[in-house]
């Protein structure tokens, strides 16, 4: 864990690990933030087939990685009924998150995915209060209120609930709750999750093939390689994130998280030329204000905790 003093490890070693941890986590978040560019290249493939390939090729990519890094002991430790049940639920939440994100990107709603990822830390805070009895300070409650106002503006503008943004934030927060309960590290956990998803993925692709609708077999080499690469694009940032999370503080990790929605926001406006209306501006302004309040409060609480030591 970041900040833990280990026997035989010098301050210089910890400083080097901290720098490499920041770079690894930043690289993971940058990859996730730029993934809309990748999914746009697969706009001719249904989102459901893409997530099937994402799960299948992630499993194939992670299998040798888990063996070569000696993580099979951790994988075997996860093979008990309680952990498998929780990982099955987390797999379902992750699959929903993948599907909503990819569908939204290829439906021209990258800005909505950005909104969802900006909301996610606030959603995590609410879920922490609901499931882990974390006490919300008054300033944190103000942040949640600002986020609710922002979402309400979007609802009023659209005439319906912005299910893409809330679906992304909610599914990933549920995933986070489940992975917090399960005592399995990120990479072995992801491997088990892809293994659990494998029968669903192969079954769906077999059904698509039987209907003559499997794009993988009918598309060109470029599309086939992109679908295979989806596994690498899923596994590599997760491995980088897992390394970074072990060597930097949660505060730094939380701040780096904003790289993802910021990249999506900039891509949506300047690359994909999505419409940015007044309601978008008001909604994002409320969310950004909420995040500013949340972040400043978190840094202030951390500073006070350090002063007590």
Tab-separated table of C-alpha atoms in Angstrom:
chain	number	residue	atom	x	y	z
A	1	UNK	CA	0.000	0.000	0.000
A	2	UNK	CA	1.232	3.484	-0.811
A	3	UNK	CA	3.097	5.124	2.014
A	4	UNK	CA	3.767	1.864	3.908
A	5	UNK	CA	7.390	1.548	5.092
A	6	UNK	CA	8.897	-1.790	4.104
A	7	UNK	CA	12.011	-3.353	5.607
A	8	UNK	CA	15.047	-3.046	3.330
A	9	UNK	CA	13.453	-0.411	1.104
A	10	UNK	CA	15.134	2.996	1.171
A	11	UNK	CA	13.433	6.380	0.882
A	12	UNK	CA	14.990	6.719	-2.580
A	13	UNK	CA	13.459	3.365	-3.607
A	14	UNK	CA	10.047	4.536	-2.381
A	15	UNK	CA	10.446	7.816	-4.259
A	16	UNK	CA	11.327	5.926	-7.456
A	17	UNK	CA	8.356	3.598	-6.974
A	18	UNK	CA	6.115	6.617	-6.360
A	19	UNK	CA	7.208	8.270	-9.618
A	20	UNK	CA	6.780	5.050	-11.588
A	21	UNK	CA	3.399	4.534	-9.900
A	22	UNK	CA	2.216	7.983	-10.972
A	23	UNK	CA	3.398	7.359	-14.542
A	24	UNK	CA	1.726	3.935	-14.661
A	25	UNK	CA	-1.598	5.232	-13.299
A	26	UNK	CA	-1.495	8.294	-15.567
A	27	UNK	CA	-0.826	6.035	-18.575
A	28	UNK	CA	-3.771	3.800	-17.601
A	29	UNK	CA	-6.151	6.752	-17.285
A	30	UNK	CA	-4.866	8.290	-20.540
A	31	UNK	CA	-5.504	5.018	-22.403
A	32	UNK	CA	-9.017	4.809	-20.954
A	33	UNK	CA	-9.621	8.455	-21.817
A	34	UNK	CA	-8.552	7.982	-25.435
A	35	UNK	CA	-10.408	4.681	-25.956
A	36	UNK	CA	-13.346	6.426	-27.747
A	37	UNK	CA	-10.962	6.888	-30.691
A	38	UNK	CA	-10.457	3.110	-30.765
A	39	UNK	CA	-14.141	2.207	-30.452
A	40	UNK	CA	-15.031	4.660	-33.227
A	41	UNK	CA	-12.885	2.539	-35.571
A	42	UNK	CA	-15.259	-0.341	-34.771
A	43	UNK	CA	-18.418	1.616	-35.508
A	44	UNK	CA	-19.546	-1.092	-37.948
A	45	UNK	CA	-19.557	-3.748	-35.197
A	46	UNK	CA	-22.515	-4.033	-32.763
A	47	UNK	CA	-21.621	-3.078	-29.186
A	48	UNK	CA	-22.701	-6.505	-27.887
A	49	UNK	CA	-20.257	-8.298	-30.206
A	50	UNK	CA	-17.475	-5.875	-29.245
A	51	UNK	CA	-17.832	-6.622	-25.526
A	52	UNK	CA	-17.807	-10.354	-26.334
A	53	UNK	CA	-14.469	-9.931	-28.103
A	54	UNK	CA	-13.258	-7.661	-25.325
A	55	UNK	CA	-13.908	-10.394	-22.769
A	56	UNK	CA	-12.610	-13.257	-24.953
A	57	UNK	CA	-9.317	-11.639	-25.986
A	58	UNK	CA	-8.755	-10.194	-22.510
A	59	UNK	CA	-8.917	-13.745	-21.139
A	60	UNK	CA	-6.517	-15.024	-23.823
A	61	UNK	CA	-4.109	-12.127	-23.184
A	62	UNK	CA	-4.267	-12.417	-19.380
A	63	UNK	CA	-3.840	-16.215	-19.247
A	64	UNK	CA	-0.084	-16.279	-20.004
A	65	UNK	CA	0.427	-12.995	-18.119
A	66	UNK	CA	-1.053	-14.451	-14.918
A	67	UNK	CA	1.080	-17.604	-15.272
A	68	UNK	CA	4.321	-15.749	-16.053
A	69	UNK	CA	3.911	-13.298	-13.165
A	70	UNK	CA	3.130	-16.049	-10.659
A	71	UNK	CA	-0.400	-14.827	-9.910
A	72	UNK	CA	-2.112	-18.223	-10.188
A	73	UNK	CA	-1.995	-18.629	-6.399
A	74	UNK	CA	-4.189	-15.514	-6.102
A	75	UNK	CA	-6.492	-16.842	-8.821
A	76	UNK	CA	-6.894	-20.173	-7.004
A	77	UNK	CA	-7.645	-18.293	-3.771
A	78	UNK	CA	-10.607	-16.695	-5.557
A	79	UNK	CA	-12.118	-20.071	-6.436
A	80	UNK	CA	-14.477	-20.388	-3.479
A	81	UNK	CA	-18.271	-20.016	-3.625
A	82	UNK	CA	-18.551	-16.632	-1.861
A	83	UNK	CA	-15.805	-14.932	-3.871
A	84	UNK	CA	-17.023	-16.456	-7.143
A	85	UNK	CA	-20.555	-15.241	-6.447
A	86	UNK	CA	-19.315	-11.685	-5.828
A	87	UNK	CA	-17.028	-11.790	-8.883
A	88	UNK	CA	-19.942	-13.022	-10.986
A	89	UNK	CA	-21.909	-9.954	-9.902
A	90	UNK	CA	-18.922	-7.674	-10.575
A	91	UNK	CA	-18.536	-9.285	-14.018
A	92	UNK	CA	-22.163	-8.423	-14.806
A	93	UNK	CA	-21.646	-4.809	-13.640
A	94	UNK	CA	-18.465	-4.510	-15.716
A	95	UNK	CA	-20.181	-5.955	-18.801
A	96	UNK	CA	-23.001	-3.404	-18.453
A	97	UNK	CA	-20.421	-0.621	-18.115
A	98	UNK	CA	-18.537	-1.811	-21.217
A	99	UNK	CA	-21.723	-2.120	-23.259
A	100	UNK	CA	-23.099	1.312	-22.321
A	101	UNK	CA	-19.753	3.006	-22.973
A	102	UNK	CA	-19.130	1.405	-26.372
A	103	UNK	CA	-22.736	1.864	-27.486
A	104	UNK	CA	-22.659	5.532	-26.455
A	105	UNK	CA	-19.370	6.248	-28.231
A	106	UNK	CA	-20.593	4.765	-31.498
A	107	UNK	CA	-23.988	6.475	-31.101
A	108	UNK	CA	-22.293	9.885	-30.962
A	109	UNK	CA	-22.707	10.414	-27.210
A	110	UNK	CA	-19.092	10.796	-26.084
A	111	UNK	CA	-20.009	13.890	-24.052
A	112	UNK	CA	-22.532	11.798	-22.105
A	113	UNK	CA	-19.777	9.268	-21.302
A	114	UNK	CA	-17.617	12.161	-20.100
A	115	UNK	CA	-20.444	13.344	-17.852
A	116	UNK	CA	-20.845	9.831	-16.456
A	117	UNK	CA	-17.141	9.563	-15.643
A	118	UNK	CA	-17.156	12.998	-13.998
A	119	UNK	CA	-20.126	11.898	-11.868
A	120	UNK	CA	-18.453	8.601	-10.910
A	121	UNK	CA	-16.344	9.872	-7.935
A	122	UNK	CA	-19.437	11.538	-6.452
A	123	UNK	CA	-21.432	8.361	-7.027
A	124	UNK	CA	-18.662	6.413	-5.262
A	125	UNK	CA	-18.976	8.757	-2.294
A	126	UNK	CA	-22.748	8.154	-2.059
A	127	UNK	CA	-22.297	4.385	-2.402
A	128	UNK	CA	-19.637	4.504	0.325
A	129	UNK	CA	-22.184	6.104	2.642
A	130	UNK	CA	-24.882	3.580	1.687
A	131	UNK	CA	-22.866	0.353	1.774
A	132	UNK	CA	-19.895	1.059	4.051
A	133	UNK	CA	-21.477	3.621	6.403
A	134	UNK	CA	-18.961	6.294	5.429
A	135	UNK	CA	-20.064	9.558	7.012
A	136	UNK	CA	-20.616	12.404	4.585
A	137	UNK	CA	-19.280	15.713	5.836
A	138	UNK	CA	-21.447	18.815	5.202
A	139	UNK	CA	-19.142	19.933	2.370
A	140	UNK	CA	-19.451	16.506	0.739
A	141	UNK	CA	-23.232	16.734	0.973
A	142	UNK	CA	-22.971	20.101	-0.799
A	143	UNK	CA	-20.999	18.388	-3.588
A	144	UNK	CA	-23.709	15.735	-3.950
A	145	UNK	CA	-26.405	18.449	-4.020
A	146	UNK	CA	-24.574	20.292	-6.817
A	147	UNK	CA	-24.305	17.033	-8.778
A	148	UNK	CA	-28.053	16.406	-8.337
A	149	UNK	CA	-28.772	19.923	-9.627
A	150	UNK	CA	-26.548	19.277	-12.648
A	151	UNK	CA	-28.272	15.990	-13.487
A	152	UNK	CA	-31.685	17.637	-12.961
A	153	UNK	CA	-30.768	20.315	-15.519
A	154	UNK	CA	-29.912	17.548	-17.998
A	155	UNK	CA	-33.183	15.714	-17.268
A	156	UNK	CA	-35.179	18.918	-17.784
A	157	UNK	CA	-33.344	19.621	-21.055
A	158	UNK	CA	-33.644	16.103	-22.480
A	159	UNK	CA	-37.097	15.306	-21.155
A	160	UNK	CA	-35.832	11.953	-19.877
A	161	UNK	CA	-33.203	10.576	-17.496
A	162	UNK	CA	-29.654	10.717	-18.994
A	163	UNK	CA	-29.298	6.948	-18.731
A	164	UNK	CA	-25.915	6.808	-20.472
A	165	UNK	CA	-24.184	9.053	-17.914
A	166	UNK	CA	-25.992	7.574	-14.905
A	167	UNK	CA	-25.638	4.029	-16.261
A	168	UNK	CA	-21.868	4.423	-16.598
A	169	UNK	CA	-21.435	6.038	-13.190
A	170	UNK	CA	-23.799	3.625	-11.440
A	171	UNK	CA	-22.465	0.411	-13.000
A	172	UNK	CA	-18.831	1.301	-12.292
A	173	UNK	CA	-19.650	2.357	-8.728
A	174	UNK	CA	-21.434	-0.971	-8.168
A	175	UNK	CA	-18.377	-2.679	-9.660
A	176	UNK	CA	-16.176	-0.731	-7.224
A	177	UNK	CA	-18.334	-1.720	-4.242
A	178	UNK	CA	-18.165	-5.397	-5.186
A	179	UNK	CA	-14.400	-5.319	-5.811
A	180	UNK	CA	-13.880	-3.560	-2.466
A	181	UNK	CA	-15.681	-6.424	-0.718
A	182	UNK	CA	-13.714	-9.118	-2.587
A	183	UNK	CA	-10.135	-9.567	-1.336
A	184	UNK	CA	-8.634	-10.235	-4.780
A	185	UNK	CA	-6.061	-8.017	-6.501
A	186	UNK	CA	-7.001	-6.187	-9.716
A	187	UNK	CA	-5.266	-8.371	-12.321
A	188	UNK	CA	-6.131	-11.828	-10.874
A	189	UNK	CA	-9.667	-10.524	-10.270
A	190	UNK	CA	-9.983	-9.316	-13.864
A	191	UNK	CA	-8.712	-12.701	-15.071
A	192	UNK	CA	-11.395	-14.542	-13.066
A	193	UNK	CA	-14.021	-12.076	-14.318
A	194	UNK	CA	-13.054	-12.656	-17.952
A	195	UNK	CA	-13.091	-16.416	-17.306
A	196	UNK	CA	-16.614	-16.110	-15.890
A	197	UNK	CA	-17.679	-14.011	-18.878
A	198	UNK	CA	-16.068	-16.417	-21.373
A	199	UNK	CA	-19.046	-18.848	-21.699
A	200	UNK	CA	-21.413	-15.909	-22.274
A	201	UNK	CA	-19.083	-14.337	-24.840
A	202	UNK	CA	-18.492	-17.541	-26.796
A	203	UNK	CA	-22.182	-18.468	-26.595
A	204	UNK	CA	-23.297	-15.087	-27.968
A	205	UNK	CA	-20.717	-15.191	-30.751
A	206	UNK	CA	-21.819	-18.714	-31.682
A	207	UNK	CA	-25.404	-17.424	-31.850
A	208	UNK	CA	-24.348	-14.448	-33.990
A	209	UNK	CA	-22.482	-16.843	-36.305
A	210	UNK	CA	-25.537	-19.084	-36.575
A	211	UNK	CA	-27.612	-16.059	-37.588
A	212	UNK	CA	-24.982	-15.022	-40.126
A	213	UNK	CA	-24.428	-11.780	-38.181
A	214	UNK	CA	-20.928	-12.321	-36.735
A	215	UNK	CA	-18.927	-9.361	-38.035
A	216	UNK	CA	-15.592	-10.905	-37.024
A	217	UNK	CA	-15.752	-13.568	-39.726
A	218	UNK	CA	-17.154	-11.328	-42.452
A	219	UNK	CA	-15.134	-8.154	-41.880
A	220	UNK	CA	-11.703	-7.394	-43.263
A	221	UNK	CA	-8.375	-8.081	-41.598
A	222	UNK	CA	-8.251	-4.589	-40.100
A	223	UNK	CA	-11.503	-5.044	-38.179
A	224	UNK	CA	-10.455	-8.516	-37.019
A	225	UNK	CA	-7.175	-7.149	-35.637
A	226	UNK	CA	-8.982	-4.269	-33.929
A	227	UNK	CA	-11.373	-6.712	-32.227
A	228	UNK	CA	-8.463	-8.862	-31.057
A	229	UNK	CA	-6.677	-5.718	-29.878
A	230	UNK	CA	-9.683	-4.882	-27.684
A	231	UNK	CA	-8.402	-7.499	-25.244
A	232	UNK	CA	-5.001	-5.824	-25.021
A	233	UNK	CA	-6.682	-2.420	-24.729
A	234	UNK	CA	-8.656	-3.752	-21.763
A	235	UNK	CA	-5.898	-5.646	-19.957
A	236	UNK	CA	-2.884	-3.339	-20.313
A	237	UNK	CA	-4.419	-0.244	-18.643
A	238	UNK	CA	-5.862	-2.450	-15.889
A	239	UNK	CA	-2.369	-3.854	-15.179
A	240	UNK	CA	-0.894	-0.327	-15.214
A	241	UNK	CA	-3.666	0.870	-12.901
A	242	UNK	CA	-3.073	-2.027	-10.492
A	243	UNK	CA	0.647	-1.187	-10.324
A	244	UNK	CA	-0.022	2.517	-9.839
A	245	UNK	CA	-2.616	1.906	-7.124
A	246	UNK	CA	-0.057	-0.055	-5.084
A	247	UNK	CA	2.561	2.709	-5.157
A	248	UNK	CA	0.709	6.031	-4.854
A	249	UNK	CA	-1.810	7.495	-2.445
A	250	UNK	CA	-5.546	7.240	-2.988
A	251	UNK	CA	-5.699	11.049	-3.178
A	252	UNK	CA	-3.273	11.105	-6.117
A	253	UNK	CA	-5.152	8.227	-7.725
A	254	UNK	CA	-8.443	10.091	-7.312
A	255	UNK	CA	-7.054	13.248	-8.918
A	256	UNK	CA	-5.612	11.279	-11.851
A	257	UNK	CA	-9.068	9.757	-12.415
A	258	UNK	CA	-10.177	13.078	-13.908
A	259	UNK	CA	-7.877	12.446	-16.887
A	260	UNK	CA	-10.484	10.010	-18.277
A	261	UNK	CA	-13.564	12.272	-18.466
A	262	UNK	CA	-11.414	15.267	-19.458
A	263	UNK	CA	-10.056	13.359	-22.462
A	264	UNK	CA	-13.574	12.227	-23.395
A	265	UNK	CA	-14.896	15.769	-23.011
A	266	UNK	CA	-12.219	17.214	-25.301
A	267	UNK	CA	-12.669	14.401	-27.833
A	268	UNK	CA	-16.442	14.892	-27.883
A	269	UNK	CA	-16.184	18.614	-28.614
A	270	UNK	CA	-13.036	19.023	-30.721
A	271	UNK	CA	-12.644	15.658	-32.496
A	272	UNK	CA	-16.156	14.244	-32.867
A	273	UNK	CA	-17.787	17.699	-33.072
A	274	UNK	CA	-20.738	16.786	-30.857
A	275	UNK	CA	-23.249	19.502	-30.055
A	276	UNK	CA	-22.421	21.375	-26.834
A	277	UNK	CA	-25.584	23.179	-25.774
A	278	UNK	CA	-26.416	25.563	-22.954
A	279	UNK	CA	-27.857	22.652	-20.945
A	280	UNK	CA	-24.548	20.807	-21.410
A	281	UNK	CA	-22.703	23.867	-20.108
A	282	UNK	CA	-24.975	24.235	-17.064
A	283	UNK	CA	-24.825	20.514	-16.281
A	284	UNK	CA	-21.052	20.275	-16.594
A	285	UNK	CA	-20.622	23.515	-14.624
A	286	UNK	CA	-22.600	22.028	-11.713
A	287	UNK	CA	-20.639	18.750	-11.876
A	288	UNK	CA	-17.287	20.555	-12.087
A	289	UNK	CA	-18.263	22.739	-9.128
A	290	UNK	CA	-19.254	19.611	-7.193
A	291	UNK	CA	-15.931	17.940	-8.031
A	292	UNK	CA	-13.999	21.069	-7.043
A	293	UNK	CA	-15.774	21.136	-3.669
A	294	UNK	CA	-15.250	17.375	-3.236
A	295	UNK	CA	-11.553	17.523	-4.162
A	296	UNK	CA	-10.715	20.550	-2.003
A	297	UNK	CA	-12.546	18.977	0.947
A	298	UNK	CA	-10.644	15.723	0.458
A	299	UNK	CA	-7.281	17.495	0.307
A	300	UNK	CA	-8.163	19.576	3.378
A	301	UNK	CA	-9.165	16.464	5.346
A	302	UNK	CA	-5.937	14.730	4.294
A	303	UNK	CA	-3.873	17.748	5.388
A	304	UNK	CA	-5.592	17.792	8.802
A	305	UNK	CA	-4.948	14.059	9.205
A	306	UNK	CA	-1.229	14.567	8.475
A	307	UNK	CA	-1.040	17.391	11.027
A	308	UNK	CA	-2.422	15.091	13.745
A	309	UNK	CA	0.407	12.579	13.194
